[in-house]
Coordinates of C-alpha atoms in Angstrom, one line a residue:
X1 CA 0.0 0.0 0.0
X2 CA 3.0 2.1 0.4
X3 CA 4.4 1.7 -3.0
X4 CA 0.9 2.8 -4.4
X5 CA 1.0 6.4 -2.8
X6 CA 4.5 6.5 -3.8
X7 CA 3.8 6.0 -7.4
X8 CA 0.8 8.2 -6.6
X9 CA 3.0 11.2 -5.6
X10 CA 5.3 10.7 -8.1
X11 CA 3.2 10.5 -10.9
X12 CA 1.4 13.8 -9.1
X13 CA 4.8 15.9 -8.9
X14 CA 5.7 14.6 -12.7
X15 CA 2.6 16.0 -14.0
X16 CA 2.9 18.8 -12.0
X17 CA 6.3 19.8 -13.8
X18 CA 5.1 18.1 -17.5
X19 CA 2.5 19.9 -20.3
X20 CA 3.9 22.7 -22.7
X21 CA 5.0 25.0 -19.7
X22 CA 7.5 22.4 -18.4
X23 CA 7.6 25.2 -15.3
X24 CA 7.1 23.8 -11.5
X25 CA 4.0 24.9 -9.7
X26 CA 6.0 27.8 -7.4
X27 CA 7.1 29.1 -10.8
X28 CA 3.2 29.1 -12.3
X29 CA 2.4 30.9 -9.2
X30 CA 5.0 33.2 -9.6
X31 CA 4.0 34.7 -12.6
X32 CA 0.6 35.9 -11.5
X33 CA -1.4 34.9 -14.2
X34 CA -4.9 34.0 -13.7
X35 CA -5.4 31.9 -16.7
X36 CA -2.3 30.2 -16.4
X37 CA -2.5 28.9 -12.7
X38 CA -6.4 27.6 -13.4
X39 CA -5.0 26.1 -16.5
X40 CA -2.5 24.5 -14.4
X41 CA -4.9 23.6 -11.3
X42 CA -7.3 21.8 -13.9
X43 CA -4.4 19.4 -15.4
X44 CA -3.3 18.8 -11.9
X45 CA -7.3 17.6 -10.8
X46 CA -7.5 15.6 -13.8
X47 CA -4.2 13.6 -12.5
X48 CA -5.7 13.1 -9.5
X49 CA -9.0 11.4 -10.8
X50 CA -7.1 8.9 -12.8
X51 CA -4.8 8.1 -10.0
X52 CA -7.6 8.0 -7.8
X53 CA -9.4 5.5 -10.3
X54 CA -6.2 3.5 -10.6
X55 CA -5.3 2.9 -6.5
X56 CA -8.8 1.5 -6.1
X57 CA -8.8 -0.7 -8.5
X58 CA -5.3 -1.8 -7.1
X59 CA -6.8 -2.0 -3.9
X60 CA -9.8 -4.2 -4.7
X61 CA -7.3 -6.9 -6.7
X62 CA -5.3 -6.6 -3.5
X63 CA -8.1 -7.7 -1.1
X64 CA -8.7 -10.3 -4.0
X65 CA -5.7 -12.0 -3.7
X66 CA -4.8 -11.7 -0.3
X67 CA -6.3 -14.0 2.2
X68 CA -5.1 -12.2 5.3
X69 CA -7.2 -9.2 3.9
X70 CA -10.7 -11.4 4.2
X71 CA -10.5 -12.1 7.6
X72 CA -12.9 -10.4 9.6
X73 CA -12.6 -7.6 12.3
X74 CA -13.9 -7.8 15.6
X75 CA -13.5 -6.2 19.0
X76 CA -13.6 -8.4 22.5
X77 CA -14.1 -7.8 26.2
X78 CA -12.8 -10.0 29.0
X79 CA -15.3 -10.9 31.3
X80 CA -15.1 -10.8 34.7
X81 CA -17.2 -12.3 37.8
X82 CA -19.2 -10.0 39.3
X83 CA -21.9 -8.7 42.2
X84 CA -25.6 -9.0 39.7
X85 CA -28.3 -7.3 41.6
X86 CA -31.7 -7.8 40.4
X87 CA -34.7 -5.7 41.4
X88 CA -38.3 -5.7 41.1
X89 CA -39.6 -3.0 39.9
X90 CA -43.0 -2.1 41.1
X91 CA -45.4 1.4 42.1
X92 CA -46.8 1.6 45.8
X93 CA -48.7 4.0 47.4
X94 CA -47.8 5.9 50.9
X95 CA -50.0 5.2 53.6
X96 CA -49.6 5.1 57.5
X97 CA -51.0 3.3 60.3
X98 CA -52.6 6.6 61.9
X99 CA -54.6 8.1 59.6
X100 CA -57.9 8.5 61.6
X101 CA -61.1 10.2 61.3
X102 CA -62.7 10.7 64.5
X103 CA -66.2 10.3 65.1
X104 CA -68.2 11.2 68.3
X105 CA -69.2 8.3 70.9
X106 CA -72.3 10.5 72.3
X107 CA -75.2 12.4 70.5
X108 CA -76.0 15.8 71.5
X109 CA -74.5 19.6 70.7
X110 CA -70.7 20.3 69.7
X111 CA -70.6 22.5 72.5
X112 CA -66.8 23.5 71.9
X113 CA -63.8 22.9 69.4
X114 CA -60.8 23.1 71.4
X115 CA -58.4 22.8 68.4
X116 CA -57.5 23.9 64.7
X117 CA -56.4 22.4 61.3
X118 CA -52.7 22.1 61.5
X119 CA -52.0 21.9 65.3
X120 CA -50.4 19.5 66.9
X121 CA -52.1 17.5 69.7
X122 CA -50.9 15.0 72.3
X123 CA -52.1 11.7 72.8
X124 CA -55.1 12.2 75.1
X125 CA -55.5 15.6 74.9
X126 CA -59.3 17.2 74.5
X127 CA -60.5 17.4 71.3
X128 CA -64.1 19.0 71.8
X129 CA -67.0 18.6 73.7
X130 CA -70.5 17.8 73.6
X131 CA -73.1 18.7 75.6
X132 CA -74.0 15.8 77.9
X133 CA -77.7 16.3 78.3
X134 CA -78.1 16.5 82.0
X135 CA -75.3 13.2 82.5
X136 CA -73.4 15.3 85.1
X137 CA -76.2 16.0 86.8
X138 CA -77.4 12.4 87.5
X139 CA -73.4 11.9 88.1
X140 CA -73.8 14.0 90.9
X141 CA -76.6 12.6 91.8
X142 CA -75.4 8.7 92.3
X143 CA -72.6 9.7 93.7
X144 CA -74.3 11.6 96.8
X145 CA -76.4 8.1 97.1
X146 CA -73.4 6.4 96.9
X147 CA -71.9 8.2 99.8
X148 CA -75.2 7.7 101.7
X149 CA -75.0 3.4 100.8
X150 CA -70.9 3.5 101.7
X151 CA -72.1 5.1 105.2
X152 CA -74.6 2.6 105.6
X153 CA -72.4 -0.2 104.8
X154 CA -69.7 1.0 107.2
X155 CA -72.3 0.7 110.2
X156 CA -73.8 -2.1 109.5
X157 CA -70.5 -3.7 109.0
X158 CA -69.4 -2.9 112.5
X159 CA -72.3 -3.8 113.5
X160 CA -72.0 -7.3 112.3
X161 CA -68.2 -7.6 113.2
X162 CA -69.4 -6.6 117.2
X163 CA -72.4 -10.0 116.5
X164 CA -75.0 -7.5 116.7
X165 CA -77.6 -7.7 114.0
X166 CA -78.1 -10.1 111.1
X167 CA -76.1 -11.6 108.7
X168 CA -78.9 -10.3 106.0
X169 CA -78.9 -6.9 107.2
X170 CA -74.9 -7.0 106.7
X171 CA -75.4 -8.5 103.0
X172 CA -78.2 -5.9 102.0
X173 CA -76.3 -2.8 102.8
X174 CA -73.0 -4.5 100.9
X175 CA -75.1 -5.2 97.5
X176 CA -76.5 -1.8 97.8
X177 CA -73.2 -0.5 98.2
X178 CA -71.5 -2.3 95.3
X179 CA -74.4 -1.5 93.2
X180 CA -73.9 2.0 93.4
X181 CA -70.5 1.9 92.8
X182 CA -71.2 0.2 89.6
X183 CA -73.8 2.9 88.5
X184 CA -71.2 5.5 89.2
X185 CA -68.8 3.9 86.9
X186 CA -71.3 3.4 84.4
X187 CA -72.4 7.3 84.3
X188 CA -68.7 8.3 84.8
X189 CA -68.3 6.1 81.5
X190 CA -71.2 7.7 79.7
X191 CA -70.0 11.4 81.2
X192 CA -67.2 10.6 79.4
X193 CA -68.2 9.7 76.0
X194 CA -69.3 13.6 75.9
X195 CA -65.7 14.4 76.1
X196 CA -63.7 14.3 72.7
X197 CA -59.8 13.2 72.7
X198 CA -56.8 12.4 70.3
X199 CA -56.5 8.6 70.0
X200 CA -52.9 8.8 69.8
X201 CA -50.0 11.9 69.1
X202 CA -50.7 13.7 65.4
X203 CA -51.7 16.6 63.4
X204 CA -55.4 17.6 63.5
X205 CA -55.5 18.0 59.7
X206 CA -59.0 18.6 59.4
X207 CA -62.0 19.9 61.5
X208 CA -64.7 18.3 59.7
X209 CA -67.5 19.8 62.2
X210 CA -68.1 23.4 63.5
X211 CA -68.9 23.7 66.9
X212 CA -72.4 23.9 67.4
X213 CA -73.7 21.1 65.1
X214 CA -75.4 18.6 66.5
X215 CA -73.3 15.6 66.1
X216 CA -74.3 11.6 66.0
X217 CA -72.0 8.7 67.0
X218 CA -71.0 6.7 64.0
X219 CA -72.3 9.2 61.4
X220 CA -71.1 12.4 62.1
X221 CA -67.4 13.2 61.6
X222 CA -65.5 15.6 63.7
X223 CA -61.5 15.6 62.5
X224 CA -58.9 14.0 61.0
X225 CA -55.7 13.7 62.8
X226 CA -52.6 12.4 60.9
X227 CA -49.4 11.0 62.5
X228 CA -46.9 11.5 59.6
X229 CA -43.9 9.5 61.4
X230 CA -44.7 5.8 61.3
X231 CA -45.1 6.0 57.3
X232 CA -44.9 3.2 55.1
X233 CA -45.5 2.0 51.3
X234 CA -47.8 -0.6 50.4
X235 CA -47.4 -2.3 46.9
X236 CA -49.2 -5.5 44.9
X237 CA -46.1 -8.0 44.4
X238 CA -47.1 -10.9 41.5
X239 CA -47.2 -14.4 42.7
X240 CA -44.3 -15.5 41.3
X241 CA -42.5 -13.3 43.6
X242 CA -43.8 -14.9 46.6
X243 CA -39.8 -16.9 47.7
X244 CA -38.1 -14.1 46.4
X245 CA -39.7 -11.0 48.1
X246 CA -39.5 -11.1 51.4
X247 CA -39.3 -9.5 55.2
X248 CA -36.0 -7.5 55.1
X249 CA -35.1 -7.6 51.6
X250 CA -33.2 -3.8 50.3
X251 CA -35.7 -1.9 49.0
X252 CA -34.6 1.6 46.4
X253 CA -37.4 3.8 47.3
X254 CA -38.1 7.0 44.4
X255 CA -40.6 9.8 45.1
X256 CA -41.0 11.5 41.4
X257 CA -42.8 14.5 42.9
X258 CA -40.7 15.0 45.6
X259 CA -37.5 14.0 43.5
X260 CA -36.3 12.2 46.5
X261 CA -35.2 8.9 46.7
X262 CA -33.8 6.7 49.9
X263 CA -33.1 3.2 50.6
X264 CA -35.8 0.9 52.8
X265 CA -36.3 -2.5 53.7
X266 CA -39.2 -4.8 53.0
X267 CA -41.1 -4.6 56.5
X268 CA -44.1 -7.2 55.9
X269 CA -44.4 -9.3 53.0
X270 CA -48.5 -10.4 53.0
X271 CA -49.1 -14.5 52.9
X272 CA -52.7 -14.1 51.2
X273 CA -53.2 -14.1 47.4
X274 CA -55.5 -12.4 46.0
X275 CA -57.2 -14.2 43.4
X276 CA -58.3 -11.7 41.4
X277 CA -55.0 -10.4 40.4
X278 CA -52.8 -13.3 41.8
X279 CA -50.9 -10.7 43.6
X280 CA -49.4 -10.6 47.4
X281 CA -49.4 -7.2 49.8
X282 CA -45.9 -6.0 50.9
X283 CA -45.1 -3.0 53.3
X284 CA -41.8 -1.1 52.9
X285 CA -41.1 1.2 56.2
X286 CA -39.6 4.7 55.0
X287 CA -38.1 7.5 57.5
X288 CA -40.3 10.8 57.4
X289 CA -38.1 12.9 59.8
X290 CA -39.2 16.3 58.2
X291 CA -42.7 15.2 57.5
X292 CA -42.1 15.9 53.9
X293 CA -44.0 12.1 52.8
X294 CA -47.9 12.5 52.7
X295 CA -50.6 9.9 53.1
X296 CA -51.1 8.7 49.1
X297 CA -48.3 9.8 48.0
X298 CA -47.5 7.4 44.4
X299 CA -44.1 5.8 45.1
X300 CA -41.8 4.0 42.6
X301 CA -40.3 0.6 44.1
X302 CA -37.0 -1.5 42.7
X303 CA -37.1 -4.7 45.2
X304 CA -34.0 -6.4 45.5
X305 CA -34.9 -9.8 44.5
X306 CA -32.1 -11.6 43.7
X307 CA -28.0 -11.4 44.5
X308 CA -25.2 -13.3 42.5
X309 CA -21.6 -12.0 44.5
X310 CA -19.9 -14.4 41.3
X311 CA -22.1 -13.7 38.8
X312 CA -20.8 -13.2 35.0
X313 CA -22.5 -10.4 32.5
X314 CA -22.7 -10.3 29.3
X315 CA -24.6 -7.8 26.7
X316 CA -27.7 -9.3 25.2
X317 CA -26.9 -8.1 22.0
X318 CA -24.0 -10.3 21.0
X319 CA -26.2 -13.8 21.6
X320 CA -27.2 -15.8 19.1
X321 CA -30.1 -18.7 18.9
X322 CA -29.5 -22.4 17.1
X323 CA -32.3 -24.6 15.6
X324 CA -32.3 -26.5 18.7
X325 CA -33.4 -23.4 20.6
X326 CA -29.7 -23.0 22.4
X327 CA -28.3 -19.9 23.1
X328 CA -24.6 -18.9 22.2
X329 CA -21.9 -16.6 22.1
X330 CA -18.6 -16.6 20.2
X331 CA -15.1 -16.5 22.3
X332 CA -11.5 -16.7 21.2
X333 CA -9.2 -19.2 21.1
X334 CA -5.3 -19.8 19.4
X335 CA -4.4 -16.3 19.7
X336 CA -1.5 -14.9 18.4
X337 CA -1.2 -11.2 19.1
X338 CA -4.3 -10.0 16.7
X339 CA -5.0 -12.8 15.2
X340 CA -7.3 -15.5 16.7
X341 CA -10.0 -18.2 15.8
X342 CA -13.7 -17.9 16.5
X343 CA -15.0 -20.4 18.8
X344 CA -19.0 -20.9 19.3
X345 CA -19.9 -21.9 23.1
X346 CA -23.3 -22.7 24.1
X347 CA -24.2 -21.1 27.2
X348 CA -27.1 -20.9 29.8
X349 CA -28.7 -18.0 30.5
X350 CA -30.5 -16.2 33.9
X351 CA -31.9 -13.2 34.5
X352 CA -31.6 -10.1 33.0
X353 CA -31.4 -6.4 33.8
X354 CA -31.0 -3.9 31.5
X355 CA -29.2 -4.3 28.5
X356 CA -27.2 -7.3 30.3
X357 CA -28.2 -10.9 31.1
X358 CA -26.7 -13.4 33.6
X359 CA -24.5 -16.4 32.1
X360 CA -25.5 -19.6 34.4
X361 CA -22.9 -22.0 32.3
X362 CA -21.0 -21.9 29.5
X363 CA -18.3 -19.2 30.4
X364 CA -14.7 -18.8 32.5
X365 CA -14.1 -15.6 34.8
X366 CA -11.8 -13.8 32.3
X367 CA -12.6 -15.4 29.3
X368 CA -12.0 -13.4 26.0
X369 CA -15.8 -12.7 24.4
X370 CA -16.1 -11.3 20.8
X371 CA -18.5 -8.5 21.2
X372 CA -18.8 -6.5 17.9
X373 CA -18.3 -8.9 14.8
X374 CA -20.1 -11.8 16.9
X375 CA -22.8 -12.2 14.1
X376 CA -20.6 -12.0 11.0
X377 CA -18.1 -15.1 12.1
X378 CA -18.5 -18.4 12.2
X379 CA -17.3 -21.4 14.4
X380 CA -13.1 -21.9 14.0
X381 CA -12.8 -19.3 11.7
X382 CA -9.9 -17.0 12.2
X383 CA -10.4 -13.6 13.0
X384 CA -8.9 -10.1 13.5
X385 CA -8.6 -8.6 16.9
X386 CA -9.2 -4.6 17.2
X387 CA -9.9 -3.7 20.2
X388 CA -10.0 -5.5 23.6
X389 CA -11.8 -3.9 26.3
X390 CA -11.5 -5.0 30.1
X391 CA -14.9 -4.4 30.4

């Protein structure tokens, strides 16, 4: 190939110097004539064409006759054993465990709203009230008739203790006694149904009712109080997921609206499937330290599945199918600096992620793969190296 531009800038400098001026280029130029130098520019492109004809019809015989010039061009990688992570990928939605709407256990007028949307209340801590319709009244009541029964009781029970009067007498006053107690506790109970408080620590995030409605247990809501810290994700897993997802498994947790993303871990994985879409429940916990994760929120899930610490990977691209159904890839073998042979392996395949696959069987750790070129080569046919990349 040498030779051939040397004849070609030969030729060029002989032609350059030939036709009736016989003067060299730098002389043409010298003279400042127009005409002349496009003259002499147009013989010179005309050179070039037919030498440019000539070297590729020399090169095309070339690649005719010489065999080293038909072997094909590849590039390899070396592969190497690997960590393979795979994840399922899935969408969950944000719930938590107190989100509660609060509904009144008494009947009667919401005689006062003790809190607003957006405050913060304690467990226990007074809501609201309602108006008891004359409860602490009747309270009061049973209570000074239960003083009157304890004195009774007291005196007779000395009474019985000295042997004086009947055993009866002694029992009558104790019934009475106990009976009383229990109506107290049963009006103290009723008393306080009338009083309205947080079921546990939260935000009040809504006041459904104004004070002053008249409010019914079961049907009447008052607020909704939200505890935003024990937060978690639940999500639909498919059936065939069921030995693979499971309690404690890494969880990649992505919030698209937020554009946050942390890591979690699987925190219940549900035993029940539902047969109507032959999926299983799973609950991720997630940390909500600055409240920033709401009830509902859509979350986007990549479960970590499966782990190979040895695993090998290769691109999906470069495998090939046989008749039989087999998959293969082509590796090296003999090499000699750039020059190799093509050797076909039939390999097993796993699962995939990506662009890349898992290789069960078939393949070394550090085994030389031919990666572009793998479709254009056949089985013990020798080949030309490029490029090798470590991969």
């Amino acid at each position: 190939m040498k030779k051939i531009y040397s004849l070609f800038v030969v030729t060029l400098l002989l032609a350059s110097c030939g036709g009736d001026s016989k003067k060299s280029v730098e002389d043409i130029i010298a003279t400042d004539n127009l005409e002349t130098i496009r003259k002499k520019k147009t013989e010179l492109d005309a050179t070039v064409n037919e030498l440019s004809g000539q070297l590729k019809q020399l090169e095309a015989k070339i690649k005719e006759l010489d065999p080293q010039e038909k072997i094909p061009l590849i590039t390899t990688f070396t592969v190497k054993e690997g960590v393979f992570t795979h994840f399922v990928e899935l969408q969950g939605s944000v719930n938590t465990k107190q989100n509660l709407v609060i509904y009144p256990e008494h009947s009667g007028i919401l005689t006062k709203v003790y809190v607003k949307e957006g405050q913060r209340v304690s467990k226990g801590q007074i809501l609201a009230k309602i108006d008891d319709g004359g409860l602490s009244q009747q309270l009061a009541q049973l209570k000074i008739q239960t003083d009157l029964a304890k004195t009774t009781f007291d005196r007779q029970e000395r009474l019985w203790n000295q042997k004086i009067g009947s055993e009866i007498q002694y029992l009558q006053t104790k019934s009475t006694y106990e009976a009383q107690l229990q109506s107290v506790s049963q009006m103290e109970q009723q008393v306080g149904k009338t009083v309205v408080r947080a079921p546990f620590s939260g935000t009040i995030d809504d006041v459904i009712t104004d004070q002053g409605s008249v409010v019914s247990p079961g049907q009447t809501s008052l607020f909704r109080i939200v505890n935003l810290k024990d937060m978690y994700i639940e999500t639909d897993v498919p059936e065939r997921y069921i030995s693979d997802v499971t309690k404690g498994k890494d969880v990649e947790v992505v919030f698209p609206i937020l554009g946050k993303t942390m890591n979690a871990k699987v925190r219940q994985a549900g035993n029940f499937i539902n047969p109507a879409n032959r999926t299983f429940k799973a609950e991720i916990a997630i940390n909500n330290k600055d409240n920033s994760i709401k009830p509902n929120l859509t979350a986007k899930l990549k479960i970590n599945d499966y782990t190979n610490n040895v695993a090998i990977l290769i691109p999906q691209s470069i495998i090939s199918e046989n008749a039989e159904g087999q998959q293969y890839v082509y590796t090296i073998a003999d090499k000699s600096e750039n020059k190799a042979k093509a050797k076909r392996v039939i390999i097993e395949t796993g699962r995939t992620q990506g662009d890349h696959i898992e290789v069960l069987s078939g393949l070394e750790n550090n085994e030389e793969i031919i990666d572009e070129g793998a479709r254009s080569v056949k089985d013990g046919q020798d080949v030309k190296i490029l490029v090798v990349d470590a991969n």
